[in-house]
Coordinates of C-alpha atoms in Angstrom, one line a residue:
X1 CA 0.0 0.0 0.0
X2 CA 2.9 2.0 0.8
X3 CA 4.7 1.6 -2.2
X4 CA 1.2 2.3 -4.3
X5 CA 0.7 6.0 -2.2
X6 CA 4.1 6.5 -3.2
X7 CA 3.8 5.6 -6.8
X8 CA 0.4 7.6 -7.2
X9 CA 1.9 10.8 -5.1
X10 CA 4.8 10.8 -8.0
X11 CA 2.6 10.4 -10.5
X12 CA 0.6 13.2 -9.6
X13 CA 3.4 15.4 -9.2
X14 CA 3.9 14.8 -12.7
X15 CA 0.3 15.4 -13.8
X16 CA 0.4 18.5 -11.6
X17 CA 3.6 19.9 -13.1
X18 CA 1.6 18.9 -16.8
X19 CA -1.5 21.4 -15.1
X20 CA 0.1 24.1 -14.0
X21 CA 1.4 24.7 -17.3
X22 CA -1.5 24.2 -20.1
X23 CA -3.6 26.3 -17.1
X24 CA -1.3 29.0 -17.5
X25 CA -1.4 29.1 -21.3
X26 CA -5.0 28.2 -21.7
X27 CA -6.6 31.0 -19.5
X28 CA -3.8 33.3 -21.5
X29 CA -4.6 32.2 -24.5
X30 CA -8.3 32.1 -24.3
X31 CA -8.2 36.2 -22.9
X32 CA -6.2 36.9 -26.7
X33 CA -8.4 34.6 -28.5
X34 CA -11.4 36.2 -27.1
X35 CA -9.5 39.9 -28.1
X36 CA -8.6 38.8 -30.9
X37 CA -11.5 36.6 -32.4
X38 CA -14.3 39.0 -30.7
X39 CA -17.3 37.9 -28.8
X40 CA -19.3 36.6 -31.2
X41 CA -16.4 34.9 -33.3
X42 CA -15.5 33.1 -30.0
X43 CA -19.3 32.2 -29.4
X44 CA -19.5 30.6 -32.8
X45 CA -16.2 28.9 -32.4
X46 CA -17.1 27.6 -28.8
X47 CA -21.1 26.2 -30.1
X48 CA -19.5 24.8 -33.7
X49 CA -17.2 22.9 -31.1
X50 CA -20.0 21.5 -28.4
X51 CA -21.6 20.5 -32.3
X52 CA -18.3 18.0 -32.6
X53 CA -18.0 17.3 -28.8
X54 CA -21.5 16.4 -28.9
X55 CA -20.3 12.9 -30.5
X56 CA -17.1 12.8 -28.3
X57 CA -18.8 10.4 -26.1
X58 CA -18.1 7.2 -28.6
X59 CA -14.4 8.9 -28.1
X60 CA -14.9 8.6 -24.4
X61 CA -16.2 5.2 -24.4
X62 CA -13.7 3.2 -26.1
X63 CA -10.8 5.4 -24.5
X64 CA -12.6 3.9 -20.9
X65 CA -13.2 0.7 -21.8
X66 CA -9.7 0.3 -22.9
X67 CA -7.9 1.5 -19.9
X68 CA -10.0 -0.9 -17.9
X69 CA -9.0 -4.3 -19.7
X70 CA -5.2 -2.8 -20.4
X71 CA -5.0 -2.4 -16.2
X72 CA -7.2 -5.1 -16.4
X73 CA -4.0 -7.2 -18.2
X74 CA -1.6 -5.5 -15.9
X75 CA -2.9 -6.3 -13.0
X76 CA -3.2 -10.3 -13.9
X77 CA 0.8 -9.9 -15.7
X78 CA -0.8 -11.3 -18.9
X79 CA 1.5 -9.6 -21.7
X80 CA -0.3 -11.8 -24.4
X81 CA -3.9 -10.0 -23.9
X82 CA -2.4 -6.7 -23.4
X83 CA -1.3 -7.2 -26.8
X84 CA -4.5 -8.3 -28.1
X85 CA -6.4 -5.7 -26.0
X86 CA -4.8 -2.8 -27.7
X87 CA -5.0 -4.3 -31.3
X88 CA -8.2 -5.0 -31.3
X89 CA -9.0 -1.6 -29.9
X90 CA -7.9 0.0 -33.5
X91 CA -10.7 -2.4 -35.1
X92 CA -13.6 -1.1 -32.9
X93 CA -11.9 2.8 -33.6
X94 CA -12.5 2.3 -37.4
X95 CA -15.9 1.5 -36.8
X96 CA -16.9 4.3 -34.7
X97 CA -14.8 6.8 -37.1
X98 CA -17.4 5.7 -39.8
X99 CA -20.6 6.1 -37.2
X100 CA -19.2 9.9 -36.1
X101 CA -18.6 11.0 -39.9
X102 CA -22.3 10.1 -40.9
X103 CA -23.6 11.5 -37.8
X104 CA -21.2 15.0 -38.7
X105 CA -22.3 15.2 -41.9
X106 CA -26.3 14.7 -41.1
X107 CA -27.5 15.5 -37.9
X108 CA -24.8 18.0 -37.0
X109 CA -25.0 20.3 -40.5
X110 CA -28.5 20.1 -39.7
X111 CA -27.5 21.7 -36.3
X112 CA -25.4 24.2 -37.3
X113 CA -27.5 25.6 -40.4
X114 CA -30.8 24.7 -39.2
X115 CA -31.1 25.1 -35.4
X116 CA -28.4 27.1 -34.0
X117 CA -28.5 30.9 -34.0
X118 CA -25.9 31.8 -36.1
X119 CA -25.6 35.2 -37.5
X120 CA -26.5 35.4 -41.6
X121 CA -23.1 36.5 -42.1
X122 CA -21.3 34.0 -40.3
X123 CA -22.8 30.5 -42.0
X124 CA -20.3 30.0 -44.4
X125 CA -17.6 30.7 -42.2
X126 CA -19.0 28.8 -39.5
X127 CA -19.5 25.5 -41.5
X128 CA -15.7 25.6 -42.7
X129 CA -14.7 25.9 -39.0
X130 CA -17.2 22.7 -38.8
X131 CA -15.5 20.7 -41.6
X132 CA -11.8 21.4 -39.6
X133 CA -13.2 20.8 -36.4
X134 CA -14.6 17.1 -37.8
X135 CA -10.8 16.3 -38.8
X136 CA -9.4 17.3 -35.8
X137 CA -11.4 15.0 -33.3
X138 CA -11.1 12.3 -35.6
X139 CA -7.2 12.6 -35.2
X140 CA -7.9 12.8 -31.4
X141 CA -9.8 10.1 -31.8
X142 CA -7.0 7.7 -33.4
X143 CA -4.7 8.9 -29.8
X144 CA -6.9 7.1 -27.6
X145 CA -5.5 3.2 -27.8
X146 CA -2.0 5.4 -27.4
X147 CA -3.8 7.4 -24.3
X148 CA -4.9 4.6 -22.4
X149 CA -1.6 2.3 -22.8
X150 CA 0.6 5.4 -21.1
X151 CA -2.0 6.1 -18.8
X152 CA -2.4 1.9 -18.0
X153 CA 1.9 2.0 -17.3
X154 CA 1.6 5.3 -15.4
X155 CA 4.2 6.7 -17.7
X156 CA 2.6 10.5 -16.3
X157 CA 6.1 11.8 -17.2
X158 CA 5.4 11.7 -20.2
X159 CA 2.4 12.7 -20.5
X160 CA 3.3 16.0 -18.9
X161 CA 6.9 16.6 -21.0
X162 CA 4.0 16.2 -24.3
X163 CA 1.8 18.6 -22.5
X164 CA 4.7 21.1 -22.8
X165 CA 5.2 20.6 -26.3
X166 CA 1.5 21.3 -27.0
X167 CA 0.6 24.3 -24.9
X168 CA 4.5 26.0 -26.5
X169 CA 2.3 25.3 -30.2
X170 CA -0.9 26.6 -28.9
X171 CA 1.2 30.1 -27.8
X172 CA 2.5 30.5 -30.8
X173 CA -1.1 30.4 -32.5
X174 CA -1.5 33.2 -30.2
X175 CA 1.5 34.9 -32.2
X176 CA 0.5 33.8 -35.1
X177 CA -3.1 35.1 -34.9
X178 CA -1.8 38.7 -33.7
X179 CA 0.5 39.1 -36.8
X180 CA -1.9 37.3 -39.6
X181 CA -4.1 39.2 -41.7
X182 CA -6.1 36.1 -42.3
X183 CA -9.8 35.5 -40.9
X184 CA -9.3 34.4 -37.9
X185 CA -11.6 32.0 -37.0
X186 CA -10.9 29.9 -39.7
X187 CA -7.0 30.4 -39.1
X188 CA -7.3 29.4 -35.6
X189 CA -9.2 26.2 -36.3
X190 CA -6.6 25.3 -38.8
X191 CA -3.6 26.1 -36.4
X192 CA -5.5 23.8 -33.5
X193 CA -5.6 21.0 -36.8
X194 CA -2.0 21.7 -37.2
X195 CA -1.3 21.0 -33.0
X196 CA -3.1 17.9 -33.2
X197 CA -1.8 16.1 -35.9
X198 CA 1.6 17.1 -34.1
X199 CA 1.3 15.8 -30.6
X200 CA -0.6 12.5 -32.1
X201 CA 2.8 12.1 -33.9
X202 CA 5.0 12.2 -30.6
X203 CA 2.2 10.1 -28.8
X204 CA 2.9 7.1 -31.6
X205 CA 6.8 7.6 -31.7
X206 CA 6.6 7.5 -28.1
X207 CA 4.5 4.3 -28.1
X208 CA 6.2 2.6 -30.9
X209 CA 9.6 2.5 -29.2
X210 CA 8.3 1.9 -26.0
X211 CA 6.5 -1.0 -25.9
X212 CA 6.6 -2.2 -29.6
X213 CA 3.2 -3.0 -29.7
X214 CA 1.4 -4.3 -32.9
X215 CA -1.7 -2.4 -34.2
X216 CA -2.5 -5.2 -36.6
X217 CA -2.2 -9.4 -36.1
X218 CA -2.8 -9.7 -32.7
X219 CA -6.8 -8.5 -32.7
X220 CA -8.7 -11.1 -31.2
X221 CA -13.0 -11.7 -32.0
X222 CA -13.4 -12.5 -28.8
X223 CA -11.8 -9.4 -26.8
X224 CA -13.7 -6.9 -29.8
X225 CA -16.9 -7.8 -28.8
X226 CA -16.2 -7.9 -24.9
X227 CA -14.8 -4.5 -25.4
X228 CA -17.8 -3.5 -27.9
X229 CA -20.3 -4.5 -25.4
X230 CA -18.7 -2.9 -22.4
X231 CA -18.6 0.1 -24.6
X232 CA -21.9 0.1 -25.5
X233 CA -23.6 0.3 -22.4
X234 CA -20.7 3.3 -21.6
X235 CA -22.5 5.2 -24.5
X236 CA -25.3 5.5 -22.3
X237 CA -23.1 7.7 -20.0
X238 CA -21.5 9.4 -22.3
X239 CA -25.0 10.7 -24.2
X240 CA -25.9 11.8 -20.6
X241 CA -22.2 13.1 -19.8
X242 CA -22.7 15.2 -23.3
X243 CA -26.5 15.9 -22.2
X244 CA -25.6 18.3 -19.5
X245 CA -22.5 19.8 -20.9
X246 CA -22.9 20.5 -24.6
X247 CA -26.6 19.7 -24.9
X248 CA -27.6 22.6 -22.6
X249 CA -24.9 25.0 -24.4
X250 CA -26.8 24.4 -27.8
X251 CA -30.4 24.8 -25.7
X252 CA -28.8 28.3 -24.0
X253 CA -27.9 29.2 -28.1
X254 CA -31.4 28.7 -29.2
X255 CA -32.9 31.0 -26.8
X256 CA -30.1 33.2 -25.9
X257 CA -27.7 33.5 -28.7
X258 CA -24.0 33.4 -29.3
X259 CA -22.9 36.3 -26.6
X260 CA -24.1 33.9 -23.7
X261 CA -22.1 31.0 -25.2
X262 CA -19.3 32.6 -25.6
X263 CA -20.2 33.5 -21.0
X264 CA -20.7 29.4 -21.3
X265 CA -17.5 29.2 -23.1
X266 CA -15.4 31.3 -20.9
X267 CA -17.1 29.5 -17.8
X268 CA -15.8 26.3 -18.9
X269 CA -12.3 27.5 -18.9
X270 CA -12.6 28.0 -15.4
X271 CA -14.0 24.9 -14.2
X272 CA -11.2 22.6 -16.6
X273 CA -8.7 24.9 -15.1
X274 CA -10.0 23.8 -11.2
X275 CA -10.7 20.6 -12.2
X276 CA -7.7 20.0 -13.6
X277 CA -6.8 19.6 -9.7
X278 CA -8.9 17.5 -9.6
X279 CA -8.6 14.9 -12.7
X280 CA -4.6 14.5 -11.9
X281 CA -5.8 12.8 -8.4
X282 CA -7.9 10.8 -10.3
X283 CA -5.9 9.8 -13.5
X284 CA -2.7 9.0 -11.2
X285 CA -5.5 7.1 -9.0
X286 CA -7.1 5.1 -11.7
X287 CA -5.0 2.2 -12.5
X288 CA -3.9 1.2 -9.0
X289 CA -8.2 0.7 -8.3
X290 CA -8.3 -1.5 -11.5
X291 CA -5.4 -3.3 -11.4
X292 CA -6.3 -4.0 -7.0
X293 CA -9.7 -5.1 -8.0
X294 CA -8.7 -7.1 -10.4
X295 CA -6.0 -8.8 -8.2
X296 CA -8.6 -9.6 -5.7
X297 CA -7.0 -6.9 -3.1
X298 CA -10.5 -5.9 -1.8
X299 CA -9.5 -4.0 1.4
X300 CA -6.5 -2.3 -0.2
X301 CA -9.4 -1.3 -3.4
X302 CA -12.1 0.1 -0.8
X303 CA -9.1 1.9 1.2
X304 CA -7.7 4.1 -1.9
X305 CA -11.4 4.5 -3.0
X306 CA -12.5 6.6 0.4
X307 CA -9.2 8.4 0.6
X308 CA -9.1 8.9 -3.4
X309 CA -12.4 10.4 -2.9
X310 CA -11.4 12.6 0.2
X311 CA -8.1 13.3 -1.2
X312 CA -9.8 15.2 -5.0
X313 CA -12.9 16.6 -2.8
X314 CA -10.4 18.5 -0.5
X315 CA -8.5 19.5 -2.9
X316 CA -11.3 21.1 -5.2
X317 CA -12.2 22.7 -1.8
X318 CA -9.3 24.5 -1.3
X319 CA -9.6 26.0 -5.0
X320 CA -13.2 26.7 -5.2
X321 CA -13.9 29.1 -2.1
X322 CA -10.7 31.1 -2.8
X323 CA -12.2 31.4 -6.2
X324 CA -15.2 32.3 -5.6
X325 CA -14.2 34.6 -2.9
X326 CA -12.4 36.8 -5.8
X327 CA -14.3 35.9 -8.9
X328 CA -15.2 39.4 -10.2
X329 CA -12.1 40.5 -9.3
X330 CA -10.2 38.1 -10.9
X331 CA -12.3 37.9 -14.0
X332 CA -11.4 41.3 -14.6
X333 CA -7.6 41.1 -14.3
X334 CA -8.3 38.3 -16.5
X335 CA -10.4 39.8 -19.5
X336 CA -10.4 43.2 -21.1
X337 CA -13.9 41.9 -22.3
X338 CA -16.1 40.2 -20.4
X339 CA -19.1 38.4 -21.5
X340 CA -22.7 39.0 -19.7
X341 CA -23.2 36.8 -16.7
X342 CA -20.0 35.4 -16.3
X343 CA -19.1 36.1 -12.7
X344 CA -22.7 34.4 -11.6
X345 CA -21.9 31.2 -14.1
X346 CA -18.4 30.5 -12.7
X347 CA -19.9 30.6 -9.2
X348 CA -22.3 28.3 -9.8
X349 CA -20.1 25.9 -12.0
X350 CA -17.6 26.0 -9.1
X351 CA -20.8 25.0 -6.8
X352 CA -21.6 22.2 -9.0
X353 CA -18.4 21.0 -8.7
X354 CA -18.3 20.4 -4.9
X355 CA -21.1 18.0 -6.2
X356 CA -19.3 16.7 -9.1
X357 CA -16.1 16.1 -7.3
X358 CA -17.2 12.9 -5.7
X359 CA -18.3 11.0 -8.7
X360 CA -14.9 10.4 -10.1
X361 CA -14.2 7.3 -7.4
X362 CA -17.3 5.9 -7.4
X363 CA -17.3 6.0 -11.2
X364 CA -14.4 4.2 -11.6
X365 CA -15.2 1.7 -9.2
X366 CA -18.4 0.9 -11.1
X367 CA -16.1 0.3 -14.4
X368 CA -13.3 -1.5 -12.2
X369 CA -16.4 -4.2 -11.1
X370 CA -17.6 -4.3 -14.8
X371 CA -21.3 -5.5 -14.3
X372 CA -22.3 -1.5 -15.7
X373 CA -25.6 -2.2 -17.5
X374 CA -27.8 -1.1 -14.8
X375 CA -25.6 1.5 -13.5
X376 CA -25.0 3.3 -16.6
X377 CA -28.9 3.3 -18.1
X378 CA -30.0 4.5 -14.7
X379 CA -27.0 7.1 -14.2
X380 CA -28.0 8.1 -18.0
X381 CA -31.5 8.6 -17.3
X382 CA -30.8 10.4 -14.7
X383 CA -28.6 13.4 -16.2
X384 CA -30.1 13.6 -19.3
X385 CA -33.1 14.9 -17.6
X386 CA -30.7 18.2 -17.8
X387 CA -32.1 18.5 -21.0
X388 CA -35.9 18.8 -21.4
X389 CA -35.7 20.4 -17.1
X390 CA -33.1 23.5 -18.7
X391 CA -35.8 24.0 -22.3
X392 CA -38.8 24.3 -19.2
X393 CA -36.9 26.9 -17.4
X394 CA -35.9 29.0 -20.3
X395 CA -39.5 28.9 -21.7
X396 CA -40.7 30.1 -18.5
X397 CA -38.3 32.7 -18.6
X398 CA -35.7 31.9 -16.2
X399 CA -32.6 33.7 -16.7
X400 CA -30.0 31.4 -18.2
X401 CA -27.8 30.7 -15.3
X402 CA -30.3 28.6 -14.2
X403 CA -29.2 25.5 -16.3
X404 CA -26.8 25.9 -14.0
X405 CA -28.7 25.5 -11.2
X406 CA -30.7 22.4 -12.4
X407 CA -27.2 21.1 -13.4
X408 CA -26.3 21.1 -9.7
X409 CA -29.9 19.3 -8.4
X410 CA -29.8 16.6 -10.8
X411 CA -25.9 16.1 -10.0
X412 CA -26.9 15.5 -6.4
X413 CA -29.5 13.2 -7.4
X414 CA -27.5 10.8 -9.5
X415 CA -24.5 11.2 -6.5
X416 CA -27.3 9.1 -4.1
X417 CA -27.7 6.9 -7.2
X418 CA -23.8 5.8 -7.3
X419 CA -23.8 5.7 -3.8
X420 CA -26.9 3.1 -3.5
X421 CA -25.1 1.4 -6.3
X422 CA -21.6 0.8 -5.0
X423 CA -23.4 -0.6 -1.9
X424 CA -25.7 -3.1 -3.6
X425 CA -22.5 -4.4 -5.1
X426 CA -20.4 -4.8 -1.5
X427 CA -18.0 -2.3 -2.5
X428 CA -18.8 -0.5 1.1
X429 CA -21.8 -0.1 3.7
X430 CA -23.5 2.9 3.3
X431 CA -22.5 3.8 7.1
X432 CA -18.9 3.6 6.5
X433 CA -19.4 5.8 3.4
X434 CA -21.3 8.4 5.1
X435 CA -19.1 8.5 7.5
X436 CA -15.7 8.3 6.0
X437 CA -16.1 10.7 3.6
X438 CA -19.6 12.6 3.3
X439 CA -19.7 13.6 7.0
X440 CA -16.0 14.7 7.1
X441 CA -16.3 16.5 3.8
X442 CA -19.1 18.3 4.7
X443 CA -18.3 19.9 7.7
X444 CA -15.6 21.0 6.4
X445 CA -17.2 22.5 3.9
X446 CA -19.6 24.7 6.5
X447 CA -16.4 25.7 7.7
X448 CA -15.4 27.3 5.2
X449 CA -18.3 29.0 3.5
X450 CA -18.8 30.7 7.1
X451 CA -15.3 31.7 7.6
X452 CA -15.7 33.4 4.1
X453 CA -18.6 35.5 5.8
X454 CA -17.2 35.7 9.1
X455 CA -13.8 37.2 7.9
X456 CA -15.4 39.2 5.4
X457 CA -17.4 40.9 7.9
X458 CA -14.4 41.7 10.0
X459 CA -12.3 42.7 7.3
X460 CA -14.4 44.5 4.5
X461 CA -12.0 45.0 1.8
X462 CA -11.7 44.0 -1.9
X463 CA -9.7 43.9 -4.8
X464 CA -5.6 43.2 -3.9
X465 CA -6.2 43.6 -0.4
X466 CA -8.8 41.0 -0.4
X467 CA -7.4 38.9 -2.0
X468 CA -4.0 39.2 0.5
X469 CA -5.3 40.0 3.8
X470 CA -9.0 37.8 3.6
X471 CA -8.0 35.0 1.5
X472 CA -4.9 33.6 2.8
X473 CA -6.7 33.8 6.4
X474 CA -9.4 32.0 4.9
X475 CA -7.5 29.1 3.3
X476 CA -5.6 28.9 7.1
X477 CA -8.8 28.4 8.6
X478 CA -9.8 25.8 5.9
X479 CA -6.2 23.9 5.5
X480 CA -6.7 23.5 9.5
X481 CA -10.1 21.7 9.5
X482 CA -9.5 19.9 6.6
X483 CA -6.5 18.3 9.1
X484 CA -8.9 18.3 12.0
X485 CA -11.5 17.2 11.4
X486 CA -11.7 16.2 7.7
X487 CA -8.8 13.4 7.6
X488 CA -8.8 10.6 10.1
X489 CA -5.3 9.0 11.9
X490 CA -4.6 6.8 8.4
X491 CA -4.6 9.1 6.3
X492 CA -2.9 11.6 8.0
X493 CA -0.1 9.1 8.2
X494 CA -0.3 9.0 4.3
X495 CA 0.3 12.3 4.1
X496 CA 2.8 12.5 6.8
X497 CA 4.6 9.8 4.9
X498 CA 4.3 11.1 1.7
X499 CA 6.0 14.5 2.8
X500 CA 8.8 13.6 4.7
X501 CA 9.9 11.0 1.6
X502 CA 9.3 14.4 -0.8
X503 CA 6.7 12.6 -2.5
X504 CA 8.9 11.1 -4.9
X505 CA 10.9 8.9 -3.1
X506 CA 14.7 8.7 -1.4
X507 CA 17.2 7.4 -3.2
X508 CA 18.2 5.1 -0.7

C-alpha cells in the first residue's frame, strides 16, 4: 500500500507539473483569443465545437473501456492480452470513425445551419470551421488506444513533458493570430488541426519505441466484442455526460444567442482549469483501483477509494472558495472583455463541482467491477433529464444561469444513485461511506463557507487587499479543519509519509 501512495503521489506530481502549465497558457490564450476573435467569433467557435464534442462520447467510451482491460491485463501480468487488448481496440476505432462521420455530416449540418443561432453572415464561415473541427477529433480520436496504454503504465512523465510541447504550439497560434491578416476564425481552427496532428505524432513515436506494440495481427474476436459490449452500455453515459455539458450549451444558443455562449464558453475554462486539480488525483489514482480489483486486493481497493475520494474533494475545496471569494475581481484582471453573466456562471459551476467532485471514485469503481448495464442506463436517465428540465426553465423565462442551477440538483441526485449502487455491489456499507467521507467533507465545507462570511465581515476590503489580507486567512482556517477534522489518523499518516519522503521517493 505504501509503495502504491508512493507511486500515485509521483505520479501526480507529474500530472500537476503537466497542469500548471496548459492552465497557464489556456486562461492566457483564451483572454487573446477572445481579443482577438471578438465575442461573437468566440461564441460561434465555442457552439460549432459543443456541435463536434456532442459525438465525443463514442471517443470517451472506447478510451474507458480500454484502460479498464489494459489495467485489467496488468494487473493479472498477462503480456499476451495486453497485446490483443490494444489491437483489437484500433478495429472497434474504425468503426466508430465511420458512425461519427455520418452522424457530422447529417445531424450536425443540420444543427449548425438549421437550429443554432448563427448570424447570416457567419454560415459560411461557421460551416468551414465545422468541416476542420470534424478532422481534428477524428485525429484525437486515433490517440486514444495510445492514451490509455501510457495512462495503463503510469508513464505521467510523459504525459506532462507532451503537454509542454503542446501548450508551447498553442502560444505560438497566439503569435501567429496577432500578426496574420487572415480571418481568424478559420486560421485558428486550422492552427488547432496543425497541434493535433503534431502531438498524435509524438504520442505514436513514443509508443512505438516503448513498448513495440502491434496495431494489426494480434486482434482477437473475442476481446472486440467484450470490449464493444462494455462500450456500449458506456454510451449511455457518455449521451448523458454530453447531455448536460454540450446539450444545454446548444439549448442556451437557441434562446439566448452566441454572446451567452461565448459567457458558457469562458465559464468552462474556469472549471477545466479547477478541475484540472482534480482529474490529476484521479488519473494518477485510476490504474492502481483497476489493477487491486482485479487482483482480488479488496480491502487495499475500498481503502484508496474513500481516501481517493477525500483526497480530490479536499482538494477542489481548497480552489473553489478562494475562487469564488475573488471571482469578479479576478475575471477582470483576466479579460479586457467580459461576457454578460459570467461572474454568476463561474460561481455556480464551481458550486456544482463540490457536487461533481465525488463522482470520479465511485465511477471508476463501477467500471473497475464491470457488471455496468444497470448503472449506466439509470446514471444516464438520470442526467439527461438536464435537458428537457433546462428547455422548461428557459420557456418560462428563467434567466439562463439557471441551467446551472438544475445542473447542480440533478448532479446530487445521481451522486445518491452511485452511492446506492456501490453498496448493492459490496463495494462498502452505506455507514462507512457516510461517515468516511460525506460527513467529514461536509463539515468542512460549512467551515469554510462561514469563515468566508465571518472574515469578510471583519475585514471588508476588496480587490488586492482581499485577495491578500481575507483569502490567505481564509484558506488557514480551511487547510486547518480539513487536518482536524476532515482526515482521520490513516490518512494523516499518508500524508505525513508522503511528505517527509518528498513525495517522490529517497534514493536510498
Amino acid at each position: 500500500m505504501e509503495s502504491n501512495n508512493k507511486r500515485i503521489a509521483k505520479n501526480t506530481l507529474f500530472l500537476y507539473f503537466r497542469m500548471l502549465l496548459v492552465m497557464g497558457v489556456t486562461l492566457y490564450t483564451s483572454r487573446v483569443v477572445l481579443e482577438v476573435l471578438g465575442v461573437d467569433d468566440y461564441g460561434i467557435y465555442n457552439i460549432v465545437g459543443g456541435v463536434v464534442v456532442l459525438f465525443s462520447f463514442l471517443r470517451s467510451t472506447i478510451a474507458t473501456a480500454l484502460q479498464r482491460y489494459l489495467n485489467n491485463a496488468l494487473g493479472r501480468n498477462d503480456l499476451e492480452r495486453e497485446k490483443q487488448i490494444f489491437s483489437s481496440s484500433f478495429v472497434i476505432l474504425v468503426a466508430f470513425s465511420i458512425i461519427l462521420i455520418i452522424l457530422f455530416e447529417t445531424l450536425g449540418l443540420w444543427l449548425i445551419n438549421e437550429k443554432l443561432n448563427i448570424p447570416e453572415d457567419k454560415i459560411w464561415e461557421t460551416n468551414v470551421v465545422y468541416q476542420i473541427s470534424i478532422v481534428t477529433f477524428i485525429l484525437n480520436l486515433v490517440r486514444v488506444p495510445y492514451d490509455a496504454l501510457i495512462m495503463a503504465h503510469e508513464r505521467m512523465s510523459f504525459y506532462a513533458w507532451a503537454s509542454i510541447i503542446e501548450v508551447v504550439l498553442k502560444l505560438l497560434i497566439v503569435y501567429i493570430l496577432n500578426v496574420v491578416a487572415f480571418n481568424k476564425l478559420e486560421l485558428y481552427s486550422v492552427l488547432i488541426l496543425f497541434v493535433t496532428v503534431i502531438v498524435n505524432i509524438i504520442y505514436i513515436i513514443y509508443c512505438r519505441i516503448n513498448y513495440a506494440l502491434p496495431i494489426l495481427g494480434y486482434s482477437n474476436r473475442s476481446i472486440i466484442k467484450e470490449l464493444s459490449n462494455f462500450s456500449g452500455w458506456n454510451v449511455f453515459g457518455g449521451v448523458a455526460d454530453i447531455g448536460y455539458q454540450q446539450g444545454t450549451n446548444i439549448i442556451l444558443n437557441i434562446f439566448y444567442g452566441v454572446a451567452f455562449n461565448a459567457t458558457m464558453g469562458i465559464t468552462n475554462q474556469v472549471k477545466n482549469a479547477i478541475y484540472g486539480f482534480v482529474r490529476n488525483v484521479q488519473v494518477a489514482v485510476n490504474p492502481q483501483l483497476y489493477q487491486t480489483f482485479a487482483a482480488g486486493e479488496y480491502d487495499q481497493f475500498r481503502k484508496l477509494l474513500v481516501q481517493s475520494s477525500k483526497f480530490i474533494y479536499f482538494l477542489y475545496l481548497v480552489i473553489a472558495v478562494p475562487l469564488c471569494m475573488n471571482i469578479e475581481f479576478i475575471l477582470n484582471l483576466w479579460l479586457n472583455d467580459i461576457p454578460p453573466m459570467t461572474s454568476t456562471f463561474c460561481i455556480l459551476m464551481i458550486l456544482f463541482g463540490l457536487v461533481d467532485a465525488f463522482v470520479g471514485p465511485l465511477w471508476t469503481a463501477a467500471q473497475a467491477e464491470g457488471d455496468i448495464k444497470k448503472y449506466q442506463i439509470v446514471t444516464s436517465g438520470i442526467l439527461l433529464m438536464n435537458l428537457p428540465l433546462t428547455c422548461i426553465a428557459f420557456k418560462m423565462g428563467y434567466p439562463p444561469y439557471s441551467l446551472l442551477l438544475i445542473q447542480i440538483v440533478v448532479c446530487a441526485i445521481s451522486l445518491i444513485y452511485r452511492i446506492l449502487y456501490s453498496c448493492h455491489k459490496n463495494m462498502f456499507v452505506i455507514s462507512y461511506y457516510l461517515n468516511s467521507v460525506i460527513l467529514p467533507t461536509s463539515a468542512v465545507t460549512i467551515i469554510a463557507f462561514v469563515s468566508v462570511f465571518v472574515i469578510d465581515y471583519m475585514i471588508p476590503v476588496y480587490g488586492w487587499k482581499r485577495m491578500f489580507i481575507n483569502t490567505p486567512m481564509m484558506l488557514i482556517l480551511m487547510v486547518s479543519s480539513i487536518w482536524v477534522i476532515g482526515l482521520n489518523k490513516s490518512e494523516k499518516k499518508v500524508i505525513h509519509s508522503l511528505i517527509t519522503r518528498k513525495l517522490i521517493g529517497n534514493k536510498n
